[in-house]
Short mmCIF file of C-alpha atoms in Angstrom, two decimals:
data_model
loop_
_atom_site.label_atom_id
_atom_site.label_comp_id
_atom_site.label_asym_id
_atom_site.label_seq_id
_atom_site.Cartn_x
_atom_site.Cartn_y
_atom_site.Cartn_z
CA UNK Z 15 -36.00 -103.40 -134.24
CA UNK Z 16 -34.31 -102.47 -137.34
CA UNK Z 17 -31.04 -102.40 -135.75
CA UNK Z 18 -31.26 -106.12 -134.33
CA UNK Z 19 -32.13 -106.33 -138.23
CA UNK Z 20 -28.94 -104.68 -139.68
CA UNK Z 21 -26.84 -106.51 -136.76
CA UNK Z 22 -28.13 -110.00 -137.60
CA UNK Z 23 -27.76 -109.15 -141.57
CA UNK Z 24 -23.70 -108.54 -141.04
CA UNK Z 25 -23.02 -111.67 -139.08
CA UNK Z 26 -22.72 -110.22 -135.69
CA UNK Z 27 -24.55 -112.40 -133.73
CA UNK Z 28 -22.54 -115.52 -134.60
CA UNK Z 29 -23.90 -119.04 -135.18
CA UNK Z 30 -23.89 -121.75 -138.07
CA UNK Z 31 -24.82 -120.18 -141.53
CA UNK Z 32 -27.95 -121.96 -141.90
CA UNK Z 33 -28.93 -120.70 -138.56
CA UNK Z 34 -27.98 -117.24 -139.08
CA UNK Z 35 -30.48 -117.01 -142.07
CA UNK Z 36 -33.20 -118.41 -140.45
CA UNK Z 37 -32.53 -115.72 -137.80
CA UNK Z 38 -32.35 -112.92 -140.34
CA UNK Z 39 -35.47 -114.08 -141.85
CA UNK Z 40 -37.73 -114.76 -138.59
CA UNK Z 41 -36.49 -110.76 -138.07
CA UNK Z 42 -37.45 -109.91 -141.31
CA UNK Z 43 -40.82 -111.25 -140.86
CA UNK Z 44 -41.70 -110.63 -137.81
CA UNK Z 45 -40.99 -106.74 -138.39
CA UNK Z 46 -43.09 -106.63 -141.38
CA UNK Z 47 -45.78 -108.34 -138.88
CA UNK Z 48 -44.99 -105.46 -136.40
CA UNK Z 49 -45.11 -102.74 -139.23
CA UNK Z 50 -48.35 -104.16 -140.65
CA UNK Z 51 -50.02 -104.26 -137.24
CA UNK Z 52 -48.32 -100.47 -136.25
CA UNK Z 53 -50.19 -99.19 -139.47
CA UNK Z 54 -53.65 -100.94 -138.75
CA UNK Z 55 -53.70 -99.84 -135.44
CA UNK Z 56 -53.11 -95.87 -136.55
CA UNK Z 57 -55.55 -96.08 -139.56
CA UNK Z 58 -58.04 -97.83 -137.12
CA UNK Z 59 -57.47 -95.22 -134.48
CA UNK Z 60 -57.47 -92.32 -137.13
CA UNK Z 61 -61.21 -93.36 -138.07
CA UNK Z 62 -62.75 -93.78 -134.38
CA UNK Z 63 -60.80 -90.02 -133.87
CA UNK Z 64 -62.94 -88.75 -137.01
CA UNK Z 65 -65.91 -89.96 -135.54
CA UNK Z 66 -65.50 -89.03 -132.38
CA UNK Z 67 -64.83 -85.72 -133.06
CA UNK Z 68 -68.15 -85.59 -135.70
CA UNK Z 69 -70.25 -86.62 -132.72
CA UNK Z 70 -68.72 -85.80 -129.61
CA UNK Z 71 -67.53 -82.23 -127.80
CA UNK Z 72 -67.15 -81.26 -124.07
CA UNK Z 73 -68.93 -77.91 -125.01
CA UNK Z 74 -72.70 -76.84 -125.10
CA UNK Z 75 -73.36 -76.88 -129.24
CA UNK Z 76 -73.73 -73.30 -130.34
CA UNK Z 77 -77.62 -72.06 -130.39
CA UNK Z 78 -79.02 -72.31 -133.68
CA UNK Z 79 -76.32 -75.35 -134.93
CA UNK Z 80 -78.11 -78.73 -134.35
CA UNK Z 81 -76.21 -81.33 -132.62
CA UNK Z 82 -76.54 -85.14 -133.29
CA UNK Z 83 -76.12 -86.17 -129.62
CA UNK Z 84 -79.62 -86.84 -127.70
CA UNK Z 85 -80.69 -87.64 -124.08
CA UNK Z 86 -83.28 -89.49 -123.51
CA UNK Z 87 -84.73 -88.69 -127.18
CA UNK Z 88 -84.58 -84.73 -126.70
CA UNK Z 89 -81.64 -82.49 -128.32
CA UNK Z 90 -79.67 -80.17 -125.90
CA UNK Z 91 -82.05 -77.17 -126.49
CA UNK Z 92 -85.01 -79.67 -125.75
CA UNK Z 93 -83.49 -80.48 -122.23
CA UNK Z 94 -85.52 -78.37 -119.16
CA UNK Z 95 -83.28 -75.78 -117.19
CA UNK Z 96 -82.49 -75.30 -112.96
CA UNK Z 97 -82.21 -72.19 -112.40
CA UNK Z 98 -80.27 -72.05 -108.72
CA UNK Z 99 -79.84 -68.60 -106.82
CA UNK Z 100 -77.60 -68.72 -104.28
CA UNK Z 101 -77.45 -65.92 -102.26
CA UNK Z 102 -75.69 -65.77 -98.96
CA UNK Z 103 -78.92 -66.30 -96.97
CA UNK Z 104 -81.01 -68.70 -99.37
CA UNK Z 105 -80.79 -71.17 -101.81
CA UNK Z 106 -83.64 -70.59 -105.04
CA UNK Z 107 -84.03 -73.63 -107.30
CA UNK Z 108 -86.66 -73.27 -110.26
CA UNK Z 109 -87.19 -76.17 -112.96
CA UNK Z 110 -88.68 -74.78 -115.83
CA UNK Z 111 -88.98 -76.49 -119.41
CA UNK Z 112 -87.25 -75.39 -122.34
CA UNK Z 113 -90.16 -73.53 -123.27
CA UNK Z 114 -89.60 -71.47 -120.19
CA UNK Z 115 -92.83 -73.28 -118.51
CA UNK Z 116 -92.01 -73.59 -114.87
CA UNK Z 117 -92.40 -77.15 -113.35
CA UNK Z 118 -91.24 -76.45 -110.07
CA UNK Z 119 -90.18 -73.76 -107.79
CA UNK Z 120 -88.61 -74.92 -104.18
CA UNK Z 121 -86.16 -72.95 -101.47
CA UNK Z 122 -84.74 -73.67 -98.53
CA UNK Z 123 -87.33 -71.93 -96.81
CA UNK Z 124 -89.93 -74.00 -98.16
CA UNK Z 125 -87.98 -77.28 -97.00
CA UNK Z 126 -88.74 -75.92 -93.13
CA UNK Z 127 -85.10 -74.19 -92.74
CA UNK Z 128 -85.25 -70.95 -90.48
CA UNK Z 129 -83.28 -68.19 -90.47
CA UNK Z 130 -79.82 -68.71 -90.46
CA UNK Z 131 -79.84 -71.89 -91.30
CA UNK Z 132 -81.31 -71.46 -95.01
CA UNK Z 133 -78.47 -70.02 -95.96
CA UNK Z 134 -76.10 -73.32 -95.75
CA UNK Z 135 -75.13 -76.05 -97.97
CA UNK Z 136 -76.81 -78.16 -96.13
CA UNK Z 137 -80.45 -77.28 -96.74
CA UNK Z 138 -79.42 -76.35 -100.30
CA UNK Z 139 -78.52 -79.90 -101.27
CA UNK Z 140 -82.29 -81.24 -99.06
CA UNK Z 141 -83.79 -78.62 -101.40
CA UNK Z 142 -82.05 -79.87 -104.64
CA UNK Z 143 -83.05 -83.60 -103.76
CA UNK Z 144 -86.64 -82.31 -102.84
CA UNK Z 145 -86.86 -80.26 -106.35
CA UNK Z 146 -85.27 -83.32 -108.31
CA UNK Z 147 -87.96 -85.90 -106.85
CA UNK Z 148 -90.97 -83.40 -107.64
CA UNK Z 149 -88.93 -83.04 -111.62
CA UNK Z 150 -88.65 -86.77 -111.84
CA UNK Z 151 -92.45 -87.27 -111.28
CA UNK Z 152 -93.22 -84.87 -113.97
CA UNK Z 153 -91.22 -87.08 -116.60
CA UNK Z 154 -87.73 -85.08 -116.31
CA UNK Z 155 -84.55 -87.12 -116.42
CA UNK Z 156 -81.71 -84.57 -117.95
CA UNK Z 157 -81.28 -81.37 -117.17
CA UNK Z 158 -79.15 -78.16 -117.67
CA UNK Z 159 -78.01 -76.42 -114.26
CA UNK Z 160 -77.81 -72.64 -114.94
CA UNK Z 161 -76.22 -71.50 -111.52
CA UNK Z 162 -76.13 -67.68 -110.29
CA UNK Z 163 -74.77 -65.91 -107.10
CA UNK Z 164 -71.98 -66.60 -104.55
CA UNK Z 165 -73.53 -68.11 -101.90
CA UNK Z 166 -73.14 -71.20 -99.79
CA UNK Z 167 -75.31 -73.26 -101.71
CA UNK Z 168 -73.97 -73.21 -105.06
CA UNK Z 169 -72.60 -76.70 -105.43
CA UNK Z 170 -74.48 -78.62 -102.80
CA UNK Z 171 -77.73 -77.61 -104.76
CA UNK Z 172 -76.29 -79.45 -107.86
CA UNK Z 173 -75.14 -82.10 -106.27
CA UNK Z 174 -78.69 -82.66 -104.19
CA UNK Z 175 -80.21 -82.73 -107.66
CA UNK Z 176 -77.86 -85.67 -108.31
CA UNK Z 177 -78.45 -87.26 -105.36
CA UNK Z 178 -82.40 -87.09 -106.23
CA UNK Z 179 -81.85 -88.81 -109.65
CA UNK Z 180 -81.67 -86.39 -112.06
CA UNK Z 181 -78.80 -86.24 -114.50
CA UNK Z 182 -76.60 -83.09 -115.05
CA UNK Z 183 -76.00 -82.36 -118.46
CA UNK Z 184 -74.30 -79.24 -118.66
CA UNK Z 185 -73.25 -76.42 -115.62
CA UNK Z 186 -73.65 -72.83 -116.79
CA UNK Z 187 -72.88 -70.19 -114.34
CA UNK Z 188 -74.72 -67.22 -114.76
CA UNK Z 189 -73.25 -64.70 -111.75
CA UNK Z 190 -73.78 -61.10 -112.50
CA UNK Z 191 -70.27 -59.40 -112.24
CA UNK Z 192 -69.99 -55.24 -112.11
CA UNK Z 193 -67.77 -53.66 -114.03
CA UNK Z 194 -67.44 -51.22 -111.55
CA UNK Z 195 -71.07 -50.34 -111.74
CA UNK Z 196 -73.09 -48.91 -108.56
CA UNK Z 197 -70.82 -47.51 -105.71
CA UNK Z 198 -70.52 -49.96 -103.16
CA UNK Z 199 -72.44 -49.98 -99.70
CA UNK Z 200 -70.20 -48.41 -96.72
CA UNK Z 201 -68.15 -50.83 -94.85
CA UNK Z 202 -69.01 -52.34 -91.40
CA UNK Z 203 -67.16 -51.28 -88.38
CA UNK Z 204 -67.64 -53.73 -85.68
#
């Protein structure tokens, strides 16, 4: 812009004289327009940065610092806990409040899966939808997902509790990992 500026200020552009300095003059204002607008747009986006970044984070607030945001009236520590185990042959899900008070316990067993078939995603996720209607008669809207084990059901258990109406707030995965702790079982030779 401020080289149309410089190039209409020589002459350049051609034209009557009277012309020519109405040109340079629209230019001149309309770039201190465009400069004025540039510099209320950055100031105005500066603020709603600062107060974004006071009230909002991706992260879990650190236990023990308070945190401004709410859900449904409750702060983050306030908000009950699932606790899903997901082995490789059943799902676990257990609600409990934040007070550690259990609410309600459900597996895939208890849904009427048998056998082999409690251990897939599919009767994780009728579990989580069965544990998130019994939560949302109890009053519970948000929760915290606290996930551990490898197995099958890991993500179709969250996203049964989803489909059953509660609302995820935050995904913690708690898997136990060795550090090369207990020797390992011998392998299978089929």
């Amino acid at each position: 812009m401020s080289a149309v500026l410089a190039v209409a200020r020589r002459g350049l552009l051609g034209g009557s004289s009277g012309c020519h300095a109405a040109l340079v003059q629209s230019l001149h204002t309309g770039l201190r327009r465009l400069q004025g607008a540039a510099e209320n747009l950055a100031s105005e986006a500066a603020e709603a940065a600062e107060t974004q970044n006071r009230d909002f984070s991706f992260l879990p607030p650190v236990p023990g610092k308070g945190s401004t945001l709410r859900w449904a009236g409750k702060k983050f520590e306030e908000i009950p806990i699932v606790h899903i185990k997901a082995t490789f042959n059943n799902t676990h899900i257990h609600i409990v409040t934040h007070q550690n008070v259990p609410l309600t316990l459900l597996t895939c067993g208890t849904e009427g899966f048998k056998n082999a078939k409690k251990g897939t995603a599919i009767a994780a996720q009728t579990a989580g939808i069965s544990a998130a209607a019994k939560a949302c008669a109890k009053g519970v809207s948000h929760v915290r997902v606290v996930v551990k084990g490898m197995g099958p059901g890991r993500l179709a258990a969250i996203k049964g509790l989803t489909m059953g109406g509660l609302e995820v707030i935050s995904i913690t995965d708690n898997t136990p990992i060795p550090h090369n702790g207990c020797r390992p079982r011998k392998v299978r030779r089929l």
